[in-house]
Amino acid sequence: MAPGLAVAWAVLGPLLGCALALQGGMLYPRESPSRERKELDGLWSFRADFSDNRRRGFEEQWYRRPLRESGPTLDMPVPSSFNDISQDWRLRHFVGWVWYEREVILPERWTQDLSTRVVLRIGSAHAYAIVWVNGVDTLEHEGGYLPFEADISNLVQVRLTAQTSLGPVSDFYTLPVGIRTVAVTESQFLINGKPFYFHGVNKHEDADIRGKGFDWPLLVKDFNLLRWLGANAFRTSHYPYAEEVLQMCDRYGIVVIDECPGVGLALPQFFNNVSLQNHMRVMEEVVRRDKNHPAVVMWSVANEPASQLESAGYYLKMVIAHTKALDPSRPVTFVTNSNYAADKGAPYVDVICLNSYYSWYHDYGHLELIQQQLTTQFESWYKTYQKPIIQSEYGAETIVGFHQDPPLMFTEEYQKSLLEQYHVVLDQKRRKYVVGELIWNFADFMTEQSPTRVLGNKKGIFTRQRQPKSAAFLLRERYWKIANETRYSHSVAKSQCLENSLFA
Ligand code: BDP
């Protein structure tokens, strides 16, 4: 196997001025028939040196061993500003040395063909950088903004061969694994044989400017916020998310209900054979891609289909059976907003997932009705099906900064009060057969314009810029309380990174 290239670099506070001698140019790294390029952008291990003299890293020689062995580390996206990503106020204003580390597997040709020149290039590091490669002090650079590089061929080129009992190995692939079981009883969702309660969110892959699209800094920010919130789960509403998202969930112990893009199946004509074949094919693609993620504990084949229709009943039965055949190890569900007496798909799911918007899309303003309506909802469904239930959506549009007491719709007070009413009933039922609650939504997101949308969907507990509304603090208190009641016996102490994976 090609040797790992361990890279650590550190940056320090203010720019002190620099004296650079011009030694030729520095070409931007472009691929060509004779040049290959390997991106080092992405997630790095990170540790800020909080010691009083800010020099512990040097004193203890953190560059000699994997950084995580020196103490707690965080995941840090590169490129990004560490001050903006974390919820830790100490990092917001931190001045001093911070350590970044990345382990890299280089292509065999780079490390074994001694005529290949391997150059390490840092695009920019603010404001003073020292770079170690495999523990060797290789490069120093003062000043941010500008690139610097070093020939590291001699540090990474070693002749190695790998052999198995079947002969030489010609292909290598590393698959992180996690081992856990998932099971469902009449009233419980079990992970590793223990009752699991989903306290989390629904998300969207959405942010300002970028819209939908994968982005490491955004992802790490969102995971920091999930941690801040005490959430242990989310649903990938309403489509499979980027694979990197699931990798993070595996590592951080966030449980996922993985949903396919079966959304908007609202009309009778959608439940035909062509859609059905297509839907089953999509489930195949989702399962094939995501089955190795221990974080994924359940498949959701659709969101709010018109499941009161007979044709929908047959359709959902087929899609669910197909998904179970593809993966017998995981429960399967779809998310419904139909009435318990009318729903034709519910007989086929393992867990009932219910969306309801009491005091939002009807009975506007009547928060006092929620407790009774929600109790009836849960009791009717449970009496009919004797299956565990997740409140898979509930929430209220909230424009950040709108306030009114007594609460009126669209204010932060209304969102909070609505959540509180739901929580009273959830607390009564969660020790019985309700196995989860997922707020709609983690953050505000963009939608088509309509009379019900004020520059998008504003049901986020965070704004689209990831700042908390009042309800986020309410939910935070609740989720940490539930987390502390139901916590698995794992250690969170070891790491600035969560290290609380259920699957470790
Ligand atoms: C639910 C849908 C979700 C919407 C939400 C809403 O599942 O996609 O965004 O309503 O209207 O019914 O906020």
Coordinates of C-alpha atoms and ligand atoms in Angstrom, one line a residue:
M1 CA 0.0 0.0 0.0
A2 CA 1.2 3.5 -0.7
P3 CA 2.5 5.1 2.5
G4 CA 0.3 7.7 4.2
L5 CA 1.5 11.3 4.0
A6 CA 0.8 13.0 7.3
V7 CA 0.7 16.7 6.9
A8 CA 0.4 19.1 9.8
W9 CA 0.6 22.9 9.6
A10 CA 0.1 25.7 12.1
V11 CA -0.9 29.3 11.8
L12 CA -0.3 32.2 14.1
G13 CA -2.0 35.6 14.8
P14 CA -1.0 38.9 13.2
L15 CA 0.9 39.2 10.0
L16 CA 4.4 40.5 10.9
G17 CA 5.7 41.6 7.5
C18 CA 7.8 39.5 5.2
A19 CA 10.9 39.6 3.0
L20 CA 10.6 37.3 0.0
A21 CA 13.4 36.9 -2.5
L22 CA 12.1 36.3 -6.1
Q23 CA 13.2 32.9 -7.2
G24 CA 11.4 32.3 -10.5
G25 CA 7.6 32.1 -10.7
M26 CA 5.1 29.9 -9.1
L27 CA 2.8 28.3 -11.5
Y28 CA -0.8 27.5 -10.6
P29 CA -1.1 23.7 -10.3
R30 CA -2.9 22.5 -13.5
E31 CA -3.2 19.0 -14.7
S32 CA -1.5 18.1 -17.9
P33 CA -0.4 14.9 -19.6
S34 CA 2.7 15.1 -17.4
R35 CA 1.2 16.6 -14.2
E36 CA -1.3 15.1 -11.8
R37 CA -2.9 17.0 -9.0
K38 CA -4.4 15.8 -5.8
E39 CA -6.6 18.2 -3.8
L40 CA -6.1 18.4 -0.1
D41 CA -9.2 20.5 0.5
G42 CA -11.8 18.9 2.7
L43 CA -11.9 17.9 6.3
W44 CA -8.8 18.2 8.4
S45 CA -8.2 17.4 12.0
F46 CA -7.8 20.6 14.0
R47 CA -6.7 21.6 17.5
A48 CA -6.2 25.1 18.9
D49 CA -3.4 25.4 21.4
F50 CA -5.3 26.9 24.4
S51 CA -2.3 26.6 26.7
D52 CA -1.3 29.8 28.5
N53 CA 1.9 30.3 26.5
R54 CA 0.3 28.9 23.3
R55 CA 3.4 26.7 22.9
R56 CA 2.3 23.3 24.3
G57 CA 2.1 21.9 20.7
F58 CA 5.8 22.6 20.2
E59 CA 6.8 21.5 23.7
E60 CA 4.9 18.2 23.3
Q61 CA 5.8 17.9 19.6
W62 CA 2.3 17.3 18.4
Y63 CA 3.7 16.9 14.8
R64 CA 5.3 13.6 15.7
R65 CA 2.1 11.6 16.2
P66 CA -1.5 11.7 14.9
L67 CA -2.9 14.9 16.3
R68 CA -5.8 13.1 17.9
E69 CA -3.3 11.4 20.2
S70 CA -2.2 14.8 21.6
G71 CA -5.7 15.6 22.9
P72 CA -9.1 16.6 21.8
T73 CA -9.5 17.5 18.1
L74 CA -12.2 19.0 15.9
D75 CA -13.1 18.5 12.3
M76 CA -12.2 21.6 10.4
P77 CA -13.0 22.2 6.7
V78 CA -10.2 23.6 4.5
P79 CA -10.5 26.2 3.1
S80 CA -12.5 28.0 5.7
S81 CA -12.1 30.3 8.8
F82 CA -12.0 28.3 12.0
N83 CA -13.5 31.3 13.9
D84 CA -16.8 31.1 12.0
I85 CA -17.4 27.4 11.9
S86 CA -17.6 26.5 15.5
Q87 CA -20.1 27.2 18.3
D88 CA -17.2 27.5 20.7
W89 CA -16.9 31.1 21.7
R90 CA -13.2 30.6 22.5
L91 CA -12.5 29.9 18.9
R92 CA -14.3 33.0 17.7
H93 CA -11.6 35.3 19.0
F94 CA -8.7 32.9 19.3
V95 CA -5.2 34.2 18.6
G96 CA -2.3 31.8 18.8
W97 CA -1.1 28.6 17.2
V98 CA -3.7 26.2 15.7
W99 CA -2.7 22.8 14.4
Y100 CA -4.2 21.2 11.3
E101 CA -3.5 17.7 10.2
R102 CA -4.5 15.6 7.2
E103 CA -3.5 12.1 6.4
V104 CA -3.3 11.5 2.7
I105 CA -2.9 8.3 0.6
L106 CA -0.8 9.1 -2.5
P107 CA -1.1 7.3 -5.8
E108 CA 1.4 4.4 -5.9
R109 CA 3.2 5.9 -8.9
W110 CA 4.0 9.1 -7.0
T111 CA 5.6 7.2 -4.2
Q112 CA 7.3 4.4 -6.1
D113 CA 8.5 5.9 -9.3
L114 CA 11.5 7.8 -8.1
S115 CA 11.6 10.0 -11.2
T116 CA 8.3 11.5 -10.2
R117 CA 8.5 14.9 -8.5
V118 CA 6.0 15.4 -5.7
V119 CA 5.4 18.9 -4.6
L120 CA 3.3 20.1 -1.7
R121 CA 1.6 23.4 -2.3
I122 CA -0.4 25.4 0.3
G123 CA -2.7 27.9 -1.5
S124 CA -2.5 30.2 1.5
A125 CA -2.4 30.0 5.3
H126 CA -2.9 32.9 7.6
A127 CA -0.6 34.2 9.0
Y128 CA 2.5 32.1 9.8
A129 CA 2.7 28.5 8.8
I130 CA 5.1 25.6 9.6
V131 CA 4.5 22.4 7.6
W132 CA 5.6 18.9 8.7
V133 CA 5.4 16.0 6.3
N134 CA 5.6 12.6 8.0
G135 CA 6.9 14.4 11.1
V136 CA 9.7 16.3 9.3
D137 CA 9.8 20.1 9.4
T138 CA 9.5 20.8 5.7
L139 CA 8.4 24.3 5.1
E140 CA 7.8 27.6 6.8
H141 CA 6.0 30.6 5.4
E142 CA 5.1 34.0 6.8
G143 CA 2.1 35.9 5.6
G144 CA -1.4 34.8 4.5
Y145 CA -3.1 35.1 1.1
L146 CA -0.2 33.7 -1.1
P147 CA 0.8 30.2 -2.0
F148 CA 4.0 28.4 -1.0
E149 CA 5.4 25.0 -1.9
A150 CA 8.1 22.5 -1.3
D151 CA 9.4 19.4 -3.1
I152 CA 8.6 16.5 -0.8
S153 CA 9.6 13.6 -3.1
N154 CA 12.2 12.3 -0.7
L155 CA 9.7 12.3 2.2
V156 CA 7.1 10.2 0.5
Q157 CA 8.9 7.9 -1.8
V158 CA 9.4 4.5 -0.3
R159 CA 9.3 1.2 -2.1
L160 CA 6.6 -1.0 -0.7
T161 CA 4.8 -4.1 -1.9
A162 CA 1.7 -5.7 -0.5
Q163 CA 1.1 -9.4 -0.7
T164 CA -1.8 -11.6 0.4
S165 CA -2.1 -15.4 0.4
L166 CA -3.8 -15.0 -3.0
G167 CA -0.9 -13.1 -4.5
P168 CA 0.1 -9.5 -5.0
V169 CA -2.6 -6.9 -4.2
S170 CA -3.4 -4.7 -7.1
D171 CA -6.3 -2.6 -5.7
F172 CA -6.9 -1.1 -2.3
Y173 CA -10.1 0.4 -0.9
T174 CA -10.8 1.5 2.6
L175 CA -14.3 1.3 3.9
P176 CA -15.0 2.6 7.4
V177 CA -17.5 0.3 9.0
G178 CA -19.7 0.4 12.1
I179 CA -21.5 -2.5 13.6
R180 CA -24.9 -2.1 15.1
T181 CA -28.4 -3.7 14.9
V182 CA -31.7 -2.1 14.3
A183 CA -35.1 -3.6 15.2
V184 CA -38.6 -2.5 15.7
T185 CA -41.2 -3.9 18.1
E186 CA -44.8 -2.9 18.6
S187 CA -43.9 0.2 20.5
Q188 CA -40.1 0.6 20.3
F189 CA -37.3 1.4 17.9
L190 CA -34.2 -0.6 19.0
I191 CA -30.6 0.2 18.2
N192 CA -28.2 -2.5 19.5
G193 CA -31.2 -3.9 21.4
K194 CA -31.8 -0.7 23.3
P195 CA -34.8 1.7 22.9
F196 CA -33.9 4.6 20.8
Y197 CA -35.7 7.9 20.8
F198 CA -35.2 10.2 17.7
H199 CA -34.8 13.8 18.9
G200 CA -33.8 15.7 15.9
V201 CA -34.6 17.7 12.8
N202 CA -35.6 17.6 9.2
K203 CA -33.1 19.3 7.0
H204 CA -32.6 20.5 3.5
E205 CA -29.4 20.9 1.5
D206 CA -29.8 24.6 1.2
A207 CA -28.0 27.8 2.1
D208 CA -27.7 31.4 1.0
I209 CA -25.9 32.0 -2.4
R210 CA -25.0 28.3 -2.9
G211 CA -28.6 27.1 -2.9
K212 CA -28.5 23.3 -3.0
G213 CA -25.0 21.9 -3.2
F214 CA -22.4 20.2 -1.1
D215 CA -20.2 22.5 0.9
W216 CA -17.8 21.4 3.7
P217 CA -17.8 24.6 5.7
L218 CA -21.6 24.6 5.7
L219 CA -21.8 20.9 6.6
V220 CA -19.4 21.3 9.5
K221 CA -21.3 24.3 10.7
D222 CA -24.6 22.3 10.5
F223 CA -23.1 19.5 12.5
N224 CA -21.8 21.9 15.1
L225 CA -25.3 23.2 15.4
L226 CA -26.8 19.8 15.6
R227 CA -24.4 19.1 18.4
W228 CA -25.3 22.5 20.1
L229 CA -28.9 21.5 19.8
G230 CA -28.4 18.0 21.3
A231 CA -30.0 16.4 18.2
N232 CA -29.3 12.7 17.6
A233 CA -31.1 12.2 14.3
F234 CA -32.4 13.7 11.1
R235 CA -34.4 12.8 8.1
T236 CA -32.9 13.6 4.7
S237 CA -36.1 15.3 3.6
H238 CA -36.9 14.9 0.8
Y239 CA -34.1 13.3 -1.2
P240 CA -30.8 11.5 -0.5
Y241 CA -28.1 13.9 0.7
A242 CA -24.5 14.0 -0.4
E243 CA -22.5 11.0 0.6
E244 CA -20.2 13.1 2.7
V245 CA -23.2 14.0 4.9
L246 CA -23.7 10.4 5.7
Q247 CA -20.0 9.9 6.4
M248 CA -20.2 12.6 9.0
C249 CA -23.3 11.0 10.5
D250 CA -21.5 7.7 10.8
R251 CA -18.6 9.4 12.6
Y252 CA -20.7 11.7 14.8
G253 CA -23.3 9.2 15.8
I254 CA -26.2 11.0 14.2
V255 CA -28.9 8.6 13.1
V256 CA -30.5 9.0 9.7
I257 CA -33.8 8.3 8.1
D258 CA -32.7 8.1 4.5
E259 CA -35.5 9.4 2.2
C260 CA -35.7 8.9 -1.5
P261 CA -37.0 11.8 -3.7
G262 CA -40.6 10.4 -3.6
V263 CA -42.1 13.7 -2.9
G264 CA -45.1 15.4 -4.4
L265 CA -47.0 12.1 -5.2
A266 CA -50.2 14.0 -4.7
L267 CA -52.4 13.0 -7.6
P268 CA -54.1 9.7 -8.6
Q269 CA -52.4 9.6 -12.0
F270 CA -49.0 9.4 -10.4
F271 CA -49.7 5.9 -9.0
N272 CA -49.2 4.1 -12.3
N273 CA -46.9 1.3 -13.3
V274 CA -44.3 3.5 -15.0
S275 CA -43.8 5.5 -11.8
L276 CA -43.8 2.4 -9.7
Q277 CA -41.0 0.8 -11.8
N278 CA -39.1 4.1 -11.7
H279 CA -39.6 4.4 -7.9
M280 CA -38.3 0.9 -7.3
R281 CA -35.3 1.6 -9.5
V282 CA -34.5 4.8 -7.5
M283 CA -34.8 2.8 -4.2
E284 CA -32.3 0.4 -5.6
E285 CA -29.9 3.2 -6.3
V286 CA -30.4 4.7 -2.8
V287 CA -29.9 1.4 -1.1
R288 CA -26.9 0.5 -3.2
R289 CA -25.3 3.8 -2.4
D290 CA -26.1 4.1 1.3
K291 CA -26.4 0.6 2.7
N292 CA -22.9 0.6 4.2
H293 CA -23.6 3.6 6.4
P294 CA -24.4 2.4 10.0
A295 CA -26.0 5.9 10.6
V296 CA -28.8 5.0 8.2
V297 CA -31.3 3.1 10.4
M298 CA -34.4 3.4 8.2
W299 CA -35.5 4.0 4.6
S300 CA -38.3 6.4 3.8
V301 CA -39.7 5.7 0.4
A302 CA -41.9 8.9 0.2
N303 CA -43.0 12.1 1.8
E304 CA -46.7 12.8 2.0
P305 CA -48.0 10.7 -0.9
A306 CA -51.8 10.7 -1.4
S307 CA -51.9 7.6 0.6
Q308 CA -55.6 7.7 1.1
L309 CA -56.0 6.4 -2.5
E310 CA -56.5 2.7 -3.2
S311 CA -54.0 2.9 -6.0
A312 CA -51.5 4.5 -3.6
G313 CA -52.0 1.6 -1.2
Y314 CA -50.9 -1.0 -3.8
Y315 CA -48.1 1.3 -5.1
L316 CA -46.6 1.8 -1.6
K317 CA -47.0 -1.9 -0.7
M318 CA -44.9 -2.7 -3.8
V319 CA -42.2 -0.1 -3.2
I320 CA -41.9 -1.0 0.5
A321 CA -41.7 -4.7 -0.3
H322 CA -39.1 -4.1 -2.9
T323 CA -37.0 -2.0 -0.5
K324 CA -37.2 -4.7 2.2
A325 CA -36.1 -7.3 -0.3
L326 CA -33.1 -5.1 -1.2
D327 CA -32.2 -4.6 2.5
P328 CA -33.8 -6.9 5.0
S329 CA -31.7 -5.4 7.8
R330 CA -33.5 -2.0 8.0
P331 CA -37.1 -1.0 8.7
V332 CA -38.9 0.9 6.0
T333 CA -41.4 3.7 6.2
F334 CA -43.0 6.5 4.3
V335 CA -44.0 9.8 5.8
T336 CA -47.8 10.4 5.9
N337 CA -50.1 13.4 6.4
S338 CA -53.2 11.3 5.8
N339 CA -55.8 10.4 8.4
Y340 CA -55.3 7.1 10.3
A341 CA -58.7 5.7 9.1
A342 CA -58.0 6.5 5.4
D343 CA -54.3 5.7 5.0
K344 CA -53.8 2.8 2.6
G345 CA -50.0 2.5 2.9
A346 CA -49.6 2.3 6.7
P347 CA -50.3 -1.4 6.9
Y348 CA -46.9 -2.0 5.1
V349 CA -44.6 0.3 7.1
D350 CA -42.5 -0.7 10.1
V351 CA -42.8 2.7 11.8
I352 CA -45.6 5.2 11.4
C353 CA -44.2 8.6 10.5
L354 CA -46.7 11.4 10.9
N355 CA -46.6 15.0 9.7
S356 CA -49.1 17.4 11.3
Y357 CA -49.3 21.2 11.5
Y358 CA -51.9 21.8 14.2
S359 CA -52.5 25.6 14.7
W360 CA -50.7 26.3 11.5
Y361 CA -52.4 25.2 8.3
H362 CA -55.7 25.1 10.1
D363 CA -57.2 26.4 13.4
Y364 CA -54.8 29.3 13.0
G365 CA -53.8 30.8 16.2
H366 CA -55.6 28.2 18.3
L367 CA -52.6 26.9 20.2
E368 CA -55.0 25.7 22.9
L369 CA -56.3 23.0 20.6
I370 CA -53.0 21.3 19.9
Q371 CA -52.8 19.1 23.0
Q372 CA -56.2 17.5 22.3
Q373 CA -55.7 17.2 18.6
L374 CA -52.2 15.7 18.9
T375 CA -53.4 13.2 21.6
T376 CA -56.2 12.1 19.4
Q377 CA -53.8 11.7 16.5
F378 CA -51.4 9.5 18.4
E379 CA -54.0 7.4 20.1
S380 CA -56.0 6.8 16.9
W381 CA -52.9 5.7 14.9
Y382 CA -51.6 3.5 17.7
K383 CA -54.9 1.8 18.3
T384 CA -55.3 1.0 14.6
Y385 CA -51.8 -0.2 13.9
Q386 CA -49.8 -1.0 17.2
K387 CA -46.6 0.3 15.6
P388 CA -44.1 2.8 16.9
I389 CA -44.8 6.3 15.8
I390 CA -42.5 9.2 14.9
Q391 CA -43.8 12.8 14.8
S392 CA -41.8 13.4 11.6
E393 CA -42.8 17.0 11.0
Y394 CA -44.4 19.8 13.0
G395 CA -43.6 23.5 13.1
A396 CA -44.6 27.1 12.4
E397 CA -43.4 29.8 10.0
T398 CA -41.3 32.3 11.9
I399 CA -39.8 35.5 10.7
V400 CA -36.7 36.1 12.8
G401 CA -37.1 39.3 14.8
F402 CA -40.9 39.4 14.8
H403 CA -42.2 39.5 18.3
Q404 CA -45.6 39.6 19.8
D405 CA -47.1 38.8 23.2
P406 CA -49.6 37.2 23.4
P407 CA -48.1 35.3 20.5
L408 CA -49.4 35.8 16.9
M409 CA -48.5 33.7 13.9
F410 CA -45.1 34.4 12.3
T411 CA -43.5 35.6 15.5
E412 CA -40.8 33.9 17.4
E413 CA -43.2 33.6 20.4
Y414 CA -45.7 31.8 18.4
Q415 CA -43.2 29.2 17.1
K416 CA -42.0 28.6 20.7
S417 CA -45.5 28.3 22.1
L418 CA -46.6 25.9 19.4
L419 CA -43.6 23.7 20.0
E420 CA -44.3 23.8 23.8
Q421 CA -47.8 22.5 23.2
Y422 CA -46.5 19.6 21.1
H423 CA -43.9 18.8 23.7
V424 CA -46.5 18.3 26.4
V425 CA -48.1 15.5 24.5
L426 CA -44.9 14.1 23.1
D427 CA -43.7 13.8 26.7
Q428 CA -46.8 11.8 27.6
K429 CA -46.5 9.5 24.7
R430 CA -42.7 9.1 24.3
R431 CA -42.5 6.6 27.2
K432 CA -45.2 4.5 25.5
Y433 CA -45.1 4.2 21.7
V434 CA -43.9 7.5 20.3
V435 CA -40.3 6.9 19.4
G436 CA -39.3 10.2 17.9
E437 CA -39.8 13.9 17.1
L438 CA -38.3 15.8 14.2
I439 CA -38.9 19.5 14.0
W440 CA -39.7 21.1 10.6
N441 CA -37.2 22.5 9.9
F442 CA -33.6 22.8 11.0
A443 CA -33.1 26.0 9.0
D444 CA -35.1 28.4 6.8
F445 CA -34.9 27.4 3.2
M446 CA -35.7 28.7 -0.3
T447 CA -38.9 27.6 -2.0
E448 CA -41.1 28.7 -5.0
Q449 CA -42.9 31.9 -4.2
S450 CA -46.5 31.6 -3.0
P451 CA -48.9 33.3 -0.6
T452 CA -47.8 31.0 2.2
R453 CA -44.1 31.6 1.7
V454 CA -42.3 34.8 2.8
L455 CA -39.0 34.6 0.8
G456 CA -39.0 30.8 1.2
N457 CA -40.0 28.5 4.0
K458 CA -39.4 30.1 7.4
K459 CA -40.2 27.2 9.7
G460 CA -36.5 26.9 10.5
I461 CA -35.4 27.1 14.1
F462 CA -32.2 28.6 12.6
T463 CA -32.3 31.2 9.9
R464 CA -30.9 30.4 6.5
Q465 CA -27.7 32.0 7.7
R466 CA -27.7 29.5 10.6
Q467 CA -28.5 31.9 13.4
P468 CA -30.8 30.7 16.2
K469 CA -34.4 31.9 16.6
S470 CA -35.9 31.7 20.1
A471 CA -37.3 28.3 19.5
A472 CA -33.8 26.9 19.0
F473 CA -33.0 27.6 22.6
L474 CA -36.2 25.9 23.7
L475 CA -35.5 22.8 21.7
R476 CA -31.9 22.8 22.8
E477 CA -32.9 22.5 26.4
R478 CA -35.4 19.8 25.6
Y479 CA -33.0 17.7 23.4
W480 CA -30.2 17.8 25.9
K481 CA -32.6 16.8 28.7
I482 CA -33.8 13.8 26.6
A483 CA -30.3 13.0 25.6
N484 CA -29.2 12.9 29.2
E485 CA -32.1 10.6 30.1
T486 CA -31.5 8.2 27.3
R487 CA -27.8 8.5 26.7
Y488 CA -25.9 5.4 25.6
S489 CA -22.9 4.7 27.7
H490 CA -20.3 6.3 25.5
S491 CA -17.7 8.8 26.3
V492 CA -17.9 12.4 24.9
A493 CA -15.0 13.5 27.1
K494 CA -12.2 12.5 24.9
S495 CA -12.7 14.8 22.0
Q496 CA -13.4 18.3 20.8
C497 CA -14.9 16.2 18.0
L498 CA -18.0 14.4 19.2
E499 CA -16.7 10.9 19.5
N500 CA -20.2 9.9 20.6
S501 CA -20.9 7.6 17.8
L502 CA -23.3 4.9 18.5
F503 CA -21.4 2.8 16.1
A504 CA -17.9 3.1 17.4
Ligands
BDP1 C1 -44.9 19.5 4.7 C2 -44.0 19.1 3.7 C3 -42.7 19.9 3.7 C4 -43.1 21.4 3.7 C5 -43.9 21.7 4.9 C6 -44.3 23.1 5.0 O1 -43.6 17.7 3.9 O2 -41.9 19.6 2.6 O3 -42.0 22.2 3.6 O4 -45.1 20.9 4.8 O5 -45.3 23.5 4.4 O6 -46.2 19.1 4.5 O7 -43.6 23.9 5.7

